[in-house]
CSV table of C-alpha atoms in Angstrom, one decimal:
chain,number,residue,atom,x,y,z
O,1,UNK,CA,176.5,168.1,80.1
O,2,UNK,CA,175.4,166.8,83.7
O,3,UNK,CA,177.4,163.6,84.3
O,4,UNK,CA,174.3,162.2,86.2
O,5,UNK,CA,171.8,163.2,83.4
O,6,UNK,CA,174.0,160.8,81.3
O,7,UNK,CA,174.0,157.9,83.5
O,8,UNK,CA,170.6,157.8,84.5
O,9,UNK,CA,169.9,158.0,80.1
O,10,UNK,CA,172.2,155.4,79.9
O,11,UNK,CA,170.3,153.2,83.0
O,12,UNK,CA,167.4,154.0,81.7
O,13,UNK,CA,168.0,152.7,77.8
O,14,UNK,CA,169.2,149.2,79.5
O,15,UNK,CA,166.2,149.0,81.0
O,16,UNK,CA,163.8,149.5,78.1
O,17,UNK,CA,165.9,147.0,76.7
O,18,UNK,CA,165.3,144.4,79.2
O,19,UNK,CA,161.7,144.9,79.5
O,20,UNK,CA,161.1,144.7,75.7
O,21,UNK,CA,163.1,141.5,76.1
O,22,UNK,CA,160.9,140.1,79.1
O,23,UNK,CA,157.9,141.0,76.6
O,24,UNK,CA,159.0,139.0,73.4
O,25,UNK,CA,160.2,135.9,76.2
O,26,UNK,CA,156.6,135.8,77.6
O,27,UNK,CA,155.2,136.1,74.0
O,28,UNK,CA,157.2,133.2,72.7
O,29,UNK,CA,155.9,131.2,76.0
O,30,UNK,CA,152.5,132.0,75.6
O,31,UNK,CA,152.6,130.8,72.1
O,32,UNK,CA,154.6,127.7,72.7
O,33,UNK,CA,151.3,126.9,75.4
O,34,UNK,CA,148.9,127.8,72.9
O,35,UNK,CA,150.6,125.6,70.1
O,36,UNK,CA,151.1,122.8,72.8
O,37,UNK,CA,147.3,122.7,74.0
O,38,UNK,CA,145.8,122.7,70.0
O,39,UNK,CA,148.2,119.4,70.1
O,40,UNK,CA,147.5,118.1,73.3
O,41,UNK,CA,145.3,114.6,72.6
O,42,UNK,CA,141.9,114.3,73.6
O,43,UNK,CA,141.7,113.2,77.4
O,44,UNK,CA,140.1,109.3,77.5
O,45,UNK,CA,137.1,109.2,79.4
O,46,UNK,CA,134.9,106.4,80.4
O,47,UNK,CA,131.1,107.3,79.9
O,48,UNK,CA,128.1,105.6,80.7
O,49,UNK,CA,125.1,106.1,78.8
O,50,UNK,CA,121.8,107.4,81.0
O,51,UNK,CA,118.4,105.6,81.0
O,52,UNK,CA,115.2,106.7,82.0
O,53,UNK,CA,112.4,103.9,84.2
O,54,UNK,CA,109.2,104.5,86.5
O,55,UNK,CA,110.9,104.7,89.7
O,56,UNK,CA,109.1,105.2,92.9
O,57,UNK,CA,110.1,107.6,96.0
O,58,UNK,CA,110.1,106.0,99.3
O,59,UNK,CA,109.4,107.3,102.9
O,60,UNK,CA,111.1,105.0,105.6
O,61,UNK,CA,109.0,105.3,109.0
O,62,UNK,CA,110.5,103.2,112.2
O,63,UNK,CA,108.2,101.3,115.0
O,64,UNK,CA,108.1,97.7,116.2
O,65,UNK,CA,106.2,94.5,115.4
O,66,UNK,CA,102.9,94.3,117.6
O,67,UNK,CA,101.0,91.3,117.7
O,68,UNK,CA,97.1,91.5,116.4
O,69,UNK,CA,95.6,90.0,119.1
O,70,UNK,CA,96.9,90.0,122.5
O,71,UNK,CA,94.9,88.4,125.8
O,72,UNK,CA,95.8,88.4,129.3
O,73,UNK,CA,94.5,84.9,131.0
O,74,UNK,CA,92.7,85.2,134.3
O,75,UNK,CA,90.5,83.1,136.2
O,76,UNK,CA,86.6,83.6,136.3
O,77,UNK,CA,86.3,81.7,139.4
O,78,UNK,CA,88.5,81.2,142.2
O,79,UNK,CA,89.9,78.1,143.5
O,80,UNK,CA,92.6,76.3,144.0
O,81,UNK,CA,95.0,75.1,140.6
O,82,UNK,CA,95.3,71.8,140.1
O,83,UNK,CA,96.3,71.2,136.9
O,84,UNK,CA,98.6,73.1,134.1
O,85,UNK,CA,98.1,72.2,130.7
O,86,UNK,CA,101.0,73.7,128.3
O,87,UNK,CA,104.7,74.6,128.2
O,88,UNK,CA,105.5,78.0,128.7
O,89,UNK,CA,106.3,79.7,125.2
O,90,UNK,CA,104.6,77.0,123.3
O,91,UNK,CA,102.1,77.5,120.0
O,92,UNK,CA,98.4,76.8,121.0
O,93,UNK,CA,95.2,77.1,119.3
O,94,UNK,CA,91.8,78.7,120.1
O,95,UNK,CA,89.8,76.1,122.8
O,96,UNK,CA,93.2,74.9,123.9
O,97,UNK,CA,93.3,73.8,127.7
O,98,UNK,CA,95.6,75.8,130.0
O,99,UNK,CA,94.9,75.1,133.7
O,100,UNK,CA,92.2,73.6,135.8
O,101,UNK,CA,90.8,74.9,138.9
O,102,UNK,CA,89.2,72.4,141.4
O,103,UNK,CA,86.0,71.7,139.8
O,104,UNK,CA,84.4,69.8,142.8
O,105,UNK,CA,82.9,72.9,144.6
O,106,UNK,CA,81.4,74.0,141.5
O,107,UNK,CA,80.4,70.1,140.1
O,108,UNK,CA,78.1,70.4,143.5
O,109,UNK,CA,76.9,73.8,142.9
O,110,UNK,CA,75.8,72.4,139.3
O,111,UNK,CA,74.3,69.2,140.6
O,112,UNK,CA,72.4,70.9,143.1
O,113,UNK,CA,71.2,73.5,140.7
O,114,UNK,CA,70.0,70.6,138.5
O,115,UNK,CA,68.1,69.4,141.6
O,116,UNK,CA,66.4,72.0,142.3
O,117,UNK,CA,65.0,72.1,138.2
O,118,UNK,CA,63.8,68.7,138.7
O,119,UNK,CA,62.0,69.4,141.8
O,120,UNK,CA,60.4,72.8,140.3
O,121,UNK,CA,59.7,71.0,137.2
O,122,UNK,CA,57.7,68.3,139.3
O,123,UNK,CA,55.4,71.2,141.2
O,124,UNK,CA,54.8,72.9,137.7
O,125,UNK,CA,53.3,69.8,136.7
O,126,UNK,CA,51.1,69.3,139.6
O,127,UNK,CA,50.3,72.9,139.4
O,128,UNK,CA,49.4,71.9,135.4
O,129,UNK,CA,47.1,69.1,136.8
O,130,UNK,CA,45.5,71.1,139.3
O,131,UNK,CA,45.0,73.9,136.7
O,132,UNK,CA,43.2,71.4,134.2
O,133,UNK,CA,40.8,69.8,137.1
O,134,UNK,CA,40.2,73.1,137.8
O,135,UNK,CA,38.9,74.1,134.6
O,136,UNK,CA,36.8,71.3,134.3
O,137,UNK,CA,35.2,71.7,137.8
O,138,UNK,CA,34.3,75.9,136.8
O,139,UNK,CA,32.9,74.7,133.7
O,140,UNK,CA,30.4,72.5,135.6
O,141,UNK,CA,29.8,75.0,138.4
O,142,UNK,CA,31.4,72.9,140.9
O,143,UNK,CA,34.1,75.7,142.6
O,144,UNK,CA,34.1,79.3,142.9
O,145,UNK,CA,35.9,82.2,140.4
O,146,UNK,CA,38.2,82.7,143.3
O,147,UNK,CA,39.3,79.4,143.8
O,148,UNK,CA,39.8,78.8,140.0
O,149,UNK,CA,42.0,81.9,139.7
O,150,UNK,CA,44.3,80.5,142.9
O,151,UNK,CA,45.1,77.6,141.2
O,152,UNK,CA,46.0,79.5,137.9
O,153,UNK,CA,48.4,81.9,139.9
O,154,UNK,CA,50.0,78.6,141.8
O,155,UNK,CA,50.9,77.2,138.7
O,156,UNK,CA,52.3,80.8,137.3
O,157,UNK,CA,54.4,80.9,140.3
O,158,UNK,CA,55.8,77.2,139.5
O,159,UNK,CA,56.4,78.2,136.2
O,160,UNK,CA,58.2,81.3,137.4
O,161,UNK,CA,60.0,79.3,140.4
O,162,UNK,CA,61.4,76.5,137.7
O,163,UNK,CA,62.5,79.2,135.1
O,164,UNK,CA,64.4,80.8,138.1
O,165,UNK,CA,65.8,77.2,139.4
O,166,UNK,CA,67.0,77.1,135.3
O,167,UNK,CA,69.1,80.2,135.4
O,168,UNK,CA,71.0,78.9,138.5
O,169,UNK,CA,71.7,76.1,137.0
O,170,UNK,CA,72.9,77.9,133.7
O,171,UNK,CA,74.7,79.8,136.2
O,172,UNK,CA,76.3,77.1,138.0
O,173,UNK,CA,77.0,75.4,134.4
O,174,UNK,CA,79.3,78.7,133.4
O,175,UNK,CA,81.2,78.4,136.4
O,176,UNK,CA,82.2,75.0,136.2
O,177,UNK,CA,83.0,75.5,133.0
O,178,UNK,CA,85.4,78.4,134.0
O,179,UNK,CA,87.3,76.1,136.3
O,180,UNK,CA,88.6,75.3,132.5
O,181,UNK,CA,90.6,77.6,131.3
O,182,UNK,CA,91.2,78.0,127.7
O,183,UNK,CA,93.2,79.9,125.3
O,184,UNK,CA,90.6,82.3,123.4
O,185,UNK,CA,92.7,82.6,120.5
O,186,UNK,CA,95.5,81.0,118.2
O,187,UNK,CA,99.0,81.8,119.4
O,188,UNK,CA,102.6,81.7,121.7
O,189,UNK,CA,101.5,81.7,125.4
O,190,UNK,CA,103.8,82.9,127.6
O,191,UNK,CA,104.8,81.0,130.9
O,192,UNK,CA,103.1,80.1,133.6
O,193,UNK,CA,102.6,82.9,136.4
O,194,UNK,CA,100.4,80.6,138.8
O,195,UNK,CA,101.9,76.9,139.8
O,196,UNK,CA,99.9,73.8,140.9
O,197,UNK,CA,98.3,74.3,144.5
O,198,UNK,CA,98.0,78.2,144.2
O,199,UNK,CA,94.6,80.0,145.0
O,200,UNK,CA,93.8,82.2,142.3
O,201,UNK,CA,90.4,84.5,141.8
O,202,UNK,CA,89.0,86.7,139.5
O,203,UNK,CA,90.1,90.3,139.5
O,204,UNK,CA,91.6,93.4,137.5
O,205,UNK,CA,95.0,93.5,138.9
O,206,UNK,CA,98.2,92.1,137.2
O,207,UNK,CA,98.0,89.8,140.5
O,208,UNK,CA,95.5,88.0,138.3
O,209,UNK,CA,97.1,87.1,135.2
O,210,UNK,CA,97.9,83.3,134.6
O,211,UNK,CA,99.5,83.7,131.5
O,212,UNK,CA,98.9,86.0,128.2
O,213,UNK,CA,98.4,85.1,124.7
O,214,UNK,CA,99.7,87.0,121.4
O,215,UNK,CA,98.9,86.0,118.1
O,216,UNK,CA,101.9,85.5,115.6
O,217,UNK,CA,100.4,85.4,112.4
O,218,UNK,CA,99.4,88.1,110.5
O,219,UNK,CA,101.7,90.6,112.7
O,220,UNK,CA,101.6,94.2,113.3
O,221,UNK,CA,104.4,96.9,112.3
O,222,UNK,CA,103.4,99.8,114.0
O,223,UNK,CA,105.0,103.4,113.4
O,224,UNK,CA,104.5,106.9,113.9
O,225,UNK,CA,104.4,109.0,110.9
O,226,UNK,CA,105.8,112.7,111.2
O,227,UNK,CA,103.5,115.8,110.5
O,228,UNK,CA,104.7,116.5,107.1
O,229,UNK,CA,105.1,113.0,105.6
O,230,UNK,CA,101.0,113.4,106.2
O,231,UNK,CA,100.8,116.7,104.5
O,232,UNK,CA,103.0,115.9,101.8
O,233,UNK,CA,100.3,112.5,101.5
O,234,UNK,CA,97.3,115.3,102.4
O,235,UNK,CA,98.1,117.4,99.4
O,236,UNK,CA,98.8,114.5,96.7
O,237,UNK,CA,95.7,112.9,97.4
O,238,UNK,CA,93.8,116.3,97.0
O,239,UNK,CA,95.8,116.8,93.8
O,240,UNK,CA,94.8,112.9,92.6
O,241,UNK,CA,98.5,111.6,92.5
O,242,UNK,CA,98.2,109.3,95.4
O,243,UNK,CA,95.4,107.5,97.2
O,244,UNK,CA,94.5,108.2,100.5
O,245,UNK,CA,95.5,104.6,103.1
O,246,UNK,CA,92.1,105.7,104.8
O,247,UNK,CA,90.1,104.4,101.7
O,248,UNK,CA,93.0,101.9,100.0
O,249,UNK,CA,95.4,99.8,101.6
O,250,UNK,CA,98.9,101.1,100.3
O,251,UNK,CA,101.2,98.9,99.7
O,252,UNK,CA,104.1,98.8,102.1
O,253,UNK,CA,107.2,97.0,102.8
O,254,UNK,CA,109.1,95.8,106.0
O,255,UNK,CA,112.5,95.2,107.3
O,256,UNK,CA,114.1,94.1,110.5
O,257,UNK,CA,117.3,95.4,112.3
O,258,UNK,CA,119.2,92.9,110.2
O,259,UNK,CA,118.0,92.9,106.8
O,260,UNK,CA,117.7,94.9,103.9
O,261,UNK,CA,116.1,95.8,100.7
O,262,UNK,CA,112.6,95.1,102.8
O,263,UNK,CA,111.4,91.7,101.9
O,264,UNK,CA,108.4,91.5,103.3
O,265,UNK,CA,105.3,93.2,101.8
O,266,UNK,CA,101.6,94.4,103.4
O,267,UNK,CA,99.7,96.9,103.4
O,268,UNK,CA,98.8,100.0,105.4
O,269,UNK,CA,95.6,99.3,107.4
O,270,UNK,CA,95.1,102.0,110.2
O,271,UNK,CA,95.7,105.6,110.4
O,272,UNK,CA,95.0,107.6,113.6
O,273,UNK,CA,92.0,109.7,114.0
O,274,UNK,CA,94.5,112.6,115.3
O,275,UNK,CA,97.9,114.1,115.7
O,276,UNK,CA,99.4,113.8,118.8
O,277,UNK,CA,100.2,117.3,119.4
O,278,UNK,CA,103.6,115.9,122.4
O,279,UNK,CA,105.4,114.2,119.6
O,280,UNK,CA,103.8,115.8,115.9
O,281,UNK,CA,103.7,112.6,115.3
O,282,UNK,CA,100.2,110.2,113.8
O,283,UNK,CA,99.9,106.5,114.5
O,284,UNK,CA,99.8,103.9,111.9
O,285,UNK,CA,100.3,100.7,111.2
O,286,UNK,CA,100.9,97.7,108.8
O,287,UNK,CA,99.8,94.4,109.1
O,288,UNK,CA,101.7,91.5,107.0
O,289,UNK,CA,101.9,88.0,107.2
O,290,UNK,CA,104.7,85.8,110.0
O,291,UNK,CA,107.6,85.0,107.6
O,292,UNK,CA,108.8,82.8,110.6
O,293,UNK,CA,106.1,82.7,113.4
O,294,UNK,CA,108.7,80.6,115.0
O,295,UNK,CA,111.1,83.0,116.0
O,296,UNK,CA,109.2,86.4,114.5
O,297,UNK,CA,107.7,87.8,117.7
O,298,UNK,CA,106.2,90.9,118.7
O,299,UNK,CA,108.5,93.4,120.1
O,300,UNK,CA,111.2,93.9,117.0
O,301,UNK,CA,112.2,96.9,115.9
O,302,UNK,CA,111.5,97.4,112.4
O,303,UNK,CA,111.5,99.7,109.3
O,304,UNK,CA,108.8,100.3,107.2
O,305,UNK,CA,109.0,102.3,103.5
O,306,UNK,CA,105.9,103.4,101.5
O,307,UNK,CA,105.7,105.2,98.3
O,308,UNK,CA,106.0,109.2,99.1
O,309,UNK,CA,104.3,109.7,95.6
O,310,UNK,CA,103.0,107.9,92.5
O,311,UNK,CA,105.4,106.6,89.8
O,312,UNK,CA,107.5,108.6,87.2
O,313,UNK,CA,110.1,108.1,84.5
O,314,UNK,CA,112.9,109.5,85.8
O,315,UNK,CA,116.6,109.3,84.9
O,316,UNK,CA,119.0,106.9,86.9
O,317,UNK,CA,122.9,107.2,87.0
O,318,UNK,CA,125.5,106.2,89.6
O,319,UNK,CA,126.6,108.2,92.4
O,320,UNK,CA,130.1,108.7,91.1
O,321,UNK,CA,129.4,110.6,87.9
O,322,UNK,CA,127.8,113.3,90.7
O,323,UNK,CA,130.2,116.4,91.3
O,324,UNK,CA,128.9,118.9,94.0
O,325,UNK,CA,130.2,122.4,94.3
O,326,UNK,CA,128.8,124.8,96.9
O,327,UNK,CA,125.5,122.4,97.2
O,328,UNK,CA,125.2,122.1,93.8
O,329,UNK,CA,124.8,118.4,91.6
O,330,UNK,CA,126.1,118.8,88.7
O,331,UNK,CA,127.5,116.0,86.3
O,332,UNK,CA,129.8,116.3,83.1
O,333,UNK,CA,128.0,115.1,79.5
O,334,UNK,CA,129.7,114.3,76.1
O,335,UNK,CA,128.3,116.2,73.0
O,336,UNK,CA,128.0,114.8,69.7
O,337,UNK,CA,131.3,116.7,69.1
O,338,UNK,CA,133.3,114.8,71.5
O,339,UNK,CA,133.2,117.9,73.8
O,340,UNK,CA,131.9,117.8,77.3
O,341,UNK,CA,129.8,120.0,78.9
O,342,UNK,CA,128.3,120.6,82.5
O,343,UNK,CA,124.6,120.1,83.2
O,344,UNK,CA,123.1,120.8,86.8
O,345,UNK,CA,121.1,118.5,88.0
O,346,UNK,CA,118.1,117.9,90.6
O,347,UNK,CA,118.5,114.6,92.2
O,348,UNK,CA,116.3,112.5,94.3
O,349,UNK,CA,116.5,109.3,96.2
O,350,UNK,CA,118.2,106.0,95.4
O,351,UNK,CA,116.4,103.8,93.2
O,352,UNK,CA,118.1,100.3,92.8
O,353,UNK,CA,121.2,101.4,93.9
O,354,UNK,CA,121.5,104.1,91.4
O,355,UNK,CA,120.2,107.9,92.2
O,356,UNK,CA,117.3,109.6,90.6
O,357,UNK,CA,117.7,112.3,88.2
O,358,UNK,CA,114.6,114.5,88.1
O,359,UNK,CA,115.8,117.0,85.7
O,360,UNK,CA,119.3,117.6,83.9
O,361,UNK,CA,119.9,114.7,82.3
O,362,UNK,CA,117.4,112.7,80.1
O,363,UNK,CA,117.7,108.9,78.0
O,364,UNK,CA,120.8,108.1,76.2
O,365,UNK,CA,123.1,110.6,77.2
O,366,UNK,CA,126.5,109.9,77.7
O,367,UNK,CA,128.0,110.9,81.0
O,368,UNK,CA,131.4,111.1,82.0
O,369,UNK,CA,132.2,108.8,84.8
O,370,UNK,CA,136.1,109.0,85.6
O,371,UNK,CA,138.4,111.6,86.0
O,372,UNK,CA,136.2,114.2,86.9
O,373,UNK,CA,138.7,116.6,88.3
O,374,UNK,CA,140.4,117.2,85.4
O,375,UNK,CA,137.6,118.1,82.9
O,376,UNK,CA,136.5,121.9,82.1
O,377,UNK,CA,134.0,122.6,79.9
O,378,UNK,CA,134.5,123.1,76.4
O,379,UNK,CA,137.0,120.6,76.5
O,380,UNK,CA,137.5,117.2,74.0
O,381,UNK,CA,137.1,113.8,75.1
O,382,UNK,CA,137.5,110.5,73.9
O,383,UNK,CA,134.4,108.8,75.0
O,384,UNK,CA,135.0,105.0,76.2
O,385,UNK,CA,131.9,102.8,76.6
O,386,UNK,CA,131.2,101.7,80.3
O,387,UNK,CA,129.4,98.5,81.4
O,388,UNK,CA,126.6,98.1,82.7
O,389,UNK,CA,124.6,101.6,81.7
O,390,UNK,CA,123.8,103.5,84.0
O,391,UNK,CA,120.0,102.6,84.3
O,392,UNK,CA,120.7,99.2,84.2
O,393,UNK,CA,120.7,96.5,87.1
O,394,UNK,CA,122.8,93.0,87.5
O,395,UNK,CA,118.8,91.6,88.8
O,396,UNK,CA,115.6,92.2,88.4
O,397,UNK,CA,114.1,94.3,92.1
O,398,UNK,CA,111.0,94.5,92.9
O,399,UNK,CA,109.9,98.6,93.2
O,400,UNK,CA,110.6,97.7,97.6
O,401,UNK,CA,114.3,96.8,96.9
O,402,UNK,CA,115.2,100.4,96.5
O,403,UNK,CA,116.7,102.0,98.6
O,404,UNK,CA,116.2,105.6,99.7
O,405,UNK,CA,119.4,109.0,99.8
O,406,UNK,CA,120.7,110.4,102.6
């Protein structure tokens, strides 16, 4: 017999032996898992239990405050300033004095306008007495056609010369009143451009402006809404599930650069007539009420949210019972059976602080809200109750107190 037939035999039967050894060793392991996971506990889990509101979806446009009415302040007359009526920055109302412009040159103007009434006024009378003897005189034969129908044209032509001496006096009235100058409208002037002494006249030019005006209350907030924020509104009011802001003032809601949950309401009022085809953009604007005309000015930046669509019942949970994978939401939900399972879900916006579910999950089921990373589905729970649910709220908001996802 070969010596090395025998020893390779011999290394081959301690082999065999090993292997089936290695077998029965990863048996008994496997089985000693097995046996240890059927007695493994169920893993405590706290859940929250889903609820379903009307919840709104908000688009959030920026802009800046804009006052209603704005007026530059320039003289209608020239002259000389002598007199300045108002602190620069102060509230006035409509009729309110500003400056004064040396009347004098204009009082004369005026009185000699006047004059000049009273004098035609006097020859239209004579020419009225003339006319009558006149008459009187053709009816008995006394003077000729022609000299009749002279003294009719002399008094036409004081009647014409006195309405004439009346519109220069009407003129010169205006101007002396312009030496006056007077806020048009109710709001914060600004300060004062001219000083005593200065000659000022009228003109175009920004050399002109005294002082400007803006109104404070109601305020603009003026944005520029993006080309498919107006589709999107296009298409719902076509389909019926929003109305158009050319025909209904939308509700809308404001914020400045330091505040939140926008506290102050209006309503849309003005949409452009076209696209601006530079920026894709379409200019609109809301118009609400001063909160503090004191210190609210136009200028401020500011947000403003309006409803993307109209109100549905959707399902609202908290961001943290949200897994993603690859892009996709997904959240963990405990069966009847005490066993969880996964459930993708579409999400949408934030809604008082918690995010809208719009499929995936509906009312009163129980989500799993901690220790996510350890869960598999198929797997048994023991469910722990959660305060507050996830739908619910420590206050009462108002629909503009939501707030919308990134």
């Amino acid at each position: 017999m070969n010596p090395m037939r025998c020893r390779t035999a011999g290394e081959l039967k301690r082999l065999l032996t090993v292997a089936a050894f290695a077998a029965v060793s990863l048996i008994v392991v496997d089985c000693s898992k097995s046996t240890a996971n059927k007695s493994a506990p169920p893993l405590p889990v706290n859940v929250v239990t889903v609820v379903e509101k009307e919840v709104n979806e908000w688009d959030e446009f920026t802009g800046r405050l804009d006052p209603v009415e704005s007026v530059d302040i320039r003289p209608r007359v020239s002259g000389y300033i002598t007199e300045i009526h108002f602190e620069a920055g102060a509230i006035v109302k409509k009729g309110d004095l500003l400056y004064v412009i040396d009347p004098r040159p204009y009082q004369a103007d005026f009185d000699r306008a006047k004059a000049e009434v009273d004098r035609m006024d006097a020859q239209l009378k004579l020419a009225q007495i003339e006319l009558n003897r006149s008459k009187e005189l053709r009816d008995k034969n006394t003077i000729s056609a022609s000299e009749f129908d002279q003294k009719a044209a002399t008094f036409q032509g004081s009647a014409a010369a006195k309405s004439s001496a009346e519109a220069a006096k009407n003129s010169a009235a205006l101007n002396l009143e312009f030496t006056q100058v007077k806020s048009p409208i109710d709001g914060r002037v600004s300060d004062q451009r001219i000083t005593v002494g200065n000659l000022v006249q009228p003109g175009a030019g920004p050399e002109s402006v005294l002082t400007t005006v803006v109104s404070v209350d109601p305020i603009y907030a003026k944005v520029d809404a993006d080309e498919n924020a107006v589709l999107k509104y296009v298409k719902l009011s076509e389909e019926g599930k929003r109305v158009s802001a050319r025909t209904a003032k939308i509700p809308a809601w404001v914020e400045l650069g330091n505040e939140t949950d926008f506290p102050h309401e209006g309503y849309v009022d003005f949409v452009d007539n076209r696209l601006d085809p530079g920026t894709g953009t379409v200019r609109a604007r809301v118009v609400l009420k001063n909160w503090n005309p004191n210190f609210i000015t136009p200028g401020f930046f500011a947000r403003v949210r309006v409803a993307g669509a109209t109100p549905y019942r959707a399902a609202l949970v908290a961001d943290k019972v949200i897994s993603s994978q690859q892009g996709l939401k997904y959240a963990f939900v405990v069966k009847p059976d005490s066993t969880v399972e996964r459930r993708n879900l579409e999400t949408g916006s934030l809604f008082e602080g918690k995010r809208i579910v719009k499929s995936g999950l509906k009312d009163g089921d129980k989500v799993v809200s901690t220790r996510l990373q350890l869960l598999q589905a198929g797997m048994k729970v023991t469910p722990v109750p959660e305060e507050p649910p996830a739908g619910g709220t420590d206050a009462k908001k108002t629909p503009a107190q939501s707030q919308n996802g990134k």
